[in-house]
CSV table of C-alpha atoms in Angstrom, one decimal:
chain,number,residue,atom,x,y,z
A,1,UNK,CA,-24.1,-7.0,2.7
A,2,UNK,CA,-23.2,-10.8,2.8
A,3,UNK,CA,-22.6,-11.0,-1.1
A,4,UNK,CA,-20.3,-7.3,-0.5
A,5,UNK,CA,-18.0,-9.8,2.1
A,6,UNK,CA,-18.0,-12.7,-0.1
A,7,UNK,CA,-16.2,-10.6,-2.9
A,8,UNK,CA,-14.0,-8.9,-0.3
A,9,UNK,CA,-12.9,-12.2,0.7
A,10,UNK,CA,-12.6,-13.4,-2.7
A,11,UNK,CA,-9.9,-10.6,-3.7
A,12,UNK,CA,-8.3,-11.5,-0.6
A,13,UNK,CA,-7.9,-14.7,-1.9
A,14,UNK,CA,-6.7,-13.8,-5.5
A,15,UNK,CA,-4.4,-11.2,-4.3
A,16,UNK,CA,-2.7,-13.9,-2.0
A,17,UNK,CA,-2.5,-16.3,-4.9
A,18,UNK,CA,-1.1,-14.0,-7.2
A,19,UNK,CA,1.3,-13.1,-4.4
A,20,UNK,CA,2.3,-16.7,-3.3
A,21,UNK,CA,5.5,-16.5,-4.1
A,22,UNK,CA,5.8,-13.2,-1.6
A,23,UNK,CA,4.7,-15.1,1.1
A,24,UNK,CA,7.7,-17.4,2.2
A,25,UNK,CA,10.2,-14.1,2.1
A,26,UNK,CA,7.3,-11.6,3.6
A,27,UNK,CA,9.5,-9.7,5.8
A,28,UNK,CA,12.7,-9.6,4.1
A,29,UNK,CA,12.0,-8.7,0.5
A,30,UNK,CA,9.1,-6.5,-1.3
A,31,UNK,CA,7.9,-6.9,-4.7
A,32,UNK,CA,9.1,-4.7,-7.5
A,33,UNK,CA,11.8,-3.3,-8.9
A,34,UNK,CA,14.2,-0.7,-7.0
A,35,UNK,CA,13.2,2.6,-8.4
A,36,UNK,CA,10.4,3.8,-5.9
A,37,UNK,CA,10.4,0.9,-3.8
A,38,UNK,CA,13.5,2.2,-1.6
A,39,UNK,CA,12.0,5.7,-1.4
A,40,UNK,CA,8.8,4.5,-0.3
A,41,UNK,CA,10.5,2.3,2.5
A,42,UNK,CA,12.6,5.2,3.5
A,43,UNK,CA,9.2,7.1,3.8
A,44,UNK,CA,7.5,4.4,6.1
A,45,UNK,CA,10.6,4.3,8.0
A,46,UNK,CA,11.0,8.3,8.5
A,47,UNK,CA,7.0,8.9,9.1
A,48,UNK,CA,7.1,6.4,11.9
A,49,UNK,CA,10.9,7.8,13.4
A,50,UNK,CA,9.1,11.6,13.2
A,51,UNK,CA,6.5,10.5,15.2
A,52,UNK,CA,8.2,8.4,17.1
A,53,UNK,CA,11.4,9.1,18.1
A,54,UNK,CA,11.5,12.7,17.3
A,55,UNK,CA,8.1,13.5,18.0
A,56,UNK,CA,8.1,16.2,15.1
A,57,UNK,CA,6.2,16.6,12.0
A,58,UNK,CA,6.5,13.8,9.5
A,59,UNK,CA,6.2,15.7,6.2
A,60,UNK,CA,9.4,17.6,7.2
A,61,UNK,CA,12.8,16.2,7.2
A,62,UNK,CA,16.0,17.4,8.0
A,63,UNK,CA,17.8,14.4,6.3
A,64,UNK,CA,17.7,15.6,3.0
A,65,UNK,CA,19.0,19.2,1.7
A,66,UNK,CA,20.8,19.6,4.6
A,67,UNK,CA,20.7,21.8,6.9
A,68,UNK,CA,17.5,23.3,5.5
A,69,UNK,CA,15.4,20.2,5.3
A,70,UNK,CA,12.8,20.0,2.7
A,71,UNK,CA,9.2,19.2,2.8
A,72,UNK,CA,7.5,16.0,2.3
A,73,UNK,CA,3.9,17.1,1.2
A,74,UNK,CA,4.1,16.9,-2.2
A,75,UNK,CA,5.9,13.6,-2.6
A,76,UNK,CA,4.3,10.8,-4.2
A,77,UNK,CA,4.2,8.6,-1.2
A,78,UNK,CA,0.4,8.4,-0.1
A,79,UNK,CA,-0.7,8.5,3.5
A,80,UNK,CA,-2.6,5.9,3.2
A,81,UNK,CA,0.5,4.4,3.0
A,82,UNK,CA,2.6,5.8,5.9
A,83,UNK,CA,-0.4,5.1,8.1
A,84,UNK,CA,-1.3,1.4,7.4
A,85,UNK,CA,2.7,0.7,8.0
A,86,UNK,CA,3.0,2.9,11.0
A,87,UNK,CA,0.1,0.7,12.8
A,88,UNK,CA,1.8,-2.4,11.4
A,89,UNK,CA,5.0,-1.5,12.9
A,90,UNK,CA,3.3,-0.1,15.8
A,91,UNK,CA,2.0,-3.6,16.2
A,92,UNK,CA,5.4,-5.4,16.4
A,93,UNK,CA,6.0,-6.1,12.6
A,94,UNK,CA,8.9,-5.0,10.6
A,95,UNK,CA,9.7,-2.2,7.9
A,96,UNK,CA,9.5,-4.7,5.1
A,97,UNK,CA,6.5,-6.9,6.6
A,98,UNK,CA,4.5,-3.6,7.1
A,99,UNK,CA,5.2,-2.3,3.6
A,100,UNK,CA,4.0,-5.5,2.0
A,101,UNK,CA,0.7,-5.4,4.3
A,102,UNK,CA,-0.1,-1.9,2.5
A,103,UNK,CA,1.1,-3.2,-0.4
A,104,UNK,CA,-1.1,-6.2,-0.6
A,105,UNK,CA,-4.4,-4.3,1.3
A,106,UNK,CA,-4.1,-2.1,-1.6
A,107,UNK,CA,-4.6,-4.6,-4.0
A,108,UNK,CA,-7.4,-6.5,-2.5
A,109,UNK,CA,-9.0,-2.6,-2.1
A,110,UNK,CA,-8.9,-1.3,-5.6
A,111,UNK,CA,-10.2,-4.7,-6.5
A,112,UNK,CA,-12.8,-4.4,-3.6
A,113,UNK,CA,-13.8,-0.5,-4.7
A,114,UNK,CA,-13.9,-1.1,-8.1
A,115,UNK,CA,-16.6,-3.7,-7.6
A,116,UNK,CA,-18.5,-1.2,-5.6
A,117,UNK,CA,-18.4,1.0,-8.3
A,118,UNK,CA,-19.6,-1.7,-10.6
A,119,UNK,CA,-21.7,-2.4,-8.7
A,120,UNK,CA,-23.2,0.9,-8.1
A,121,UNK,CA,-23.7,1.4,-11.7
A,122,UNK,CA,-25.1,-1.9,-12.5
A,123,UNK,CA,-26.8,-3.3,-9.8
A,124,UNK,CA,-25.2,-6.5,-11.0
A,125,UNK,CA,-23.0,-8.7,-8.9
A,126,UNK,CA,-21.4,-10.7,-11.8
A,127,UNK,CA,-19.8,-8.1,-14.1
A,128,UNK,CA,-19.2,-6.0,-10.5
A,129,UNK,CA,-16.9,-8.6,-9.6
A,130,UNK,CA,-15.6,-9.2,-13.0
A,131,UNK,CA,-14.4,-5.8,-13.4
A,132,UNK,CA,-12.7,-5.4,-10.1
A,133,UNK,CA,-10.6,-8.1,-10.9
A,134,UNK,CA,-9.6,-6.7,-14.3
A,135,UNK,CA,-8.3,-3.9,-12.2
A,136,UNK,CA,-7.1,-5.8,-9.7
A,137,UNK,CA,-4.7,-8.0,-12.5
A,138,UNK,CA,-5.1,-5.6,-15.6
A,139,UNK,CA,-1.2,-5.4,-17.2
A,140,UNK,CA,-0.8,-1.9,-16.6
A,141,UNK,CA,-2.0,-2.4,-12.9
A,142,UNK,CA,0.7,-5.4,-12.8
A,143,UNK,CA,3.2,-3.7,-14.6
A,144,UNK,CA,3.4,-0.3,-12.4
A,145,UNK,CA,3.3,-2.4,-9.2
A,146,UNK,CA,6.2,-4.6,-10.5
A,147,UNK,CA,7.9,-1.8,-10.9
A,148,UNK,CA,7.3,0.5,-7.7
């Protein structure tokens, strides 16, 4: 269990590195480019205004198609997500703060999950850890959240 904390904490670590530059501008700017990245805030934003303000269902919106409203279910914005940034800004931090907590927890995670995988399957702790970090900083991983 130990040795399963010791690689959590060591993704921690190597997402934060990778991310240094994040770090001075935390909650005023997000990593990425602008093609998602302003629907998922806008998602964050409405999930916790629903709930909040409104006290209706978040996966409905009236804001867009108007005055029908459409659904929300099947966009591509996880709950996951919506959650993690709804207790963040439940908690007192920002829009932008909360969206780059998710967005750095799910780094460390898929690094984290991927080891357990490994792990799983090979009863190793060395190539475990070795291939959650080539998820965790493989190009396609870097390129998509670049991007989003």
């Amino acid at each position: 269990m130990f040795v399963h904390l010791a690689v959590l904490g060591f993704y921690a670590v190597m997402a934060l590195t990778f991310l240094c530059r994040l770090l001075p501008v935390w909650s005023t700017q997000i990593p990425g480019g602008l093609q998602d990245t302003r629907f998922l805030l806008w998602n964050d934003w409405w999930f916790r205004y629903a709930i909040d303000r409104l006290h209706e269902n978040p996966f409905h919106t009236p804001m867009l198609f108007h005055p029908f409203g459409t659904s929300l279910v099947l966009t591509d914005s996880p709950l996951w997500n919506s959650l993690v940034t709804y207790a963040a800004q439940h908690w007192g931090a920002g829009l932008i703060a909360s969206a780059n907590l998710s967005f750095i927890l799910s780094w460390i995670l898929m690094g984290f999950f991927t080891y357990l995988l490994a792990w799983e399957l090979t009863e190793r702790c060395a190539p475990a850890v070795v291939a959650g970090l080539f998820v965790m900083t493989h190009s396609f991983t870097l390129a998509c959240t670049m991007q989003n």
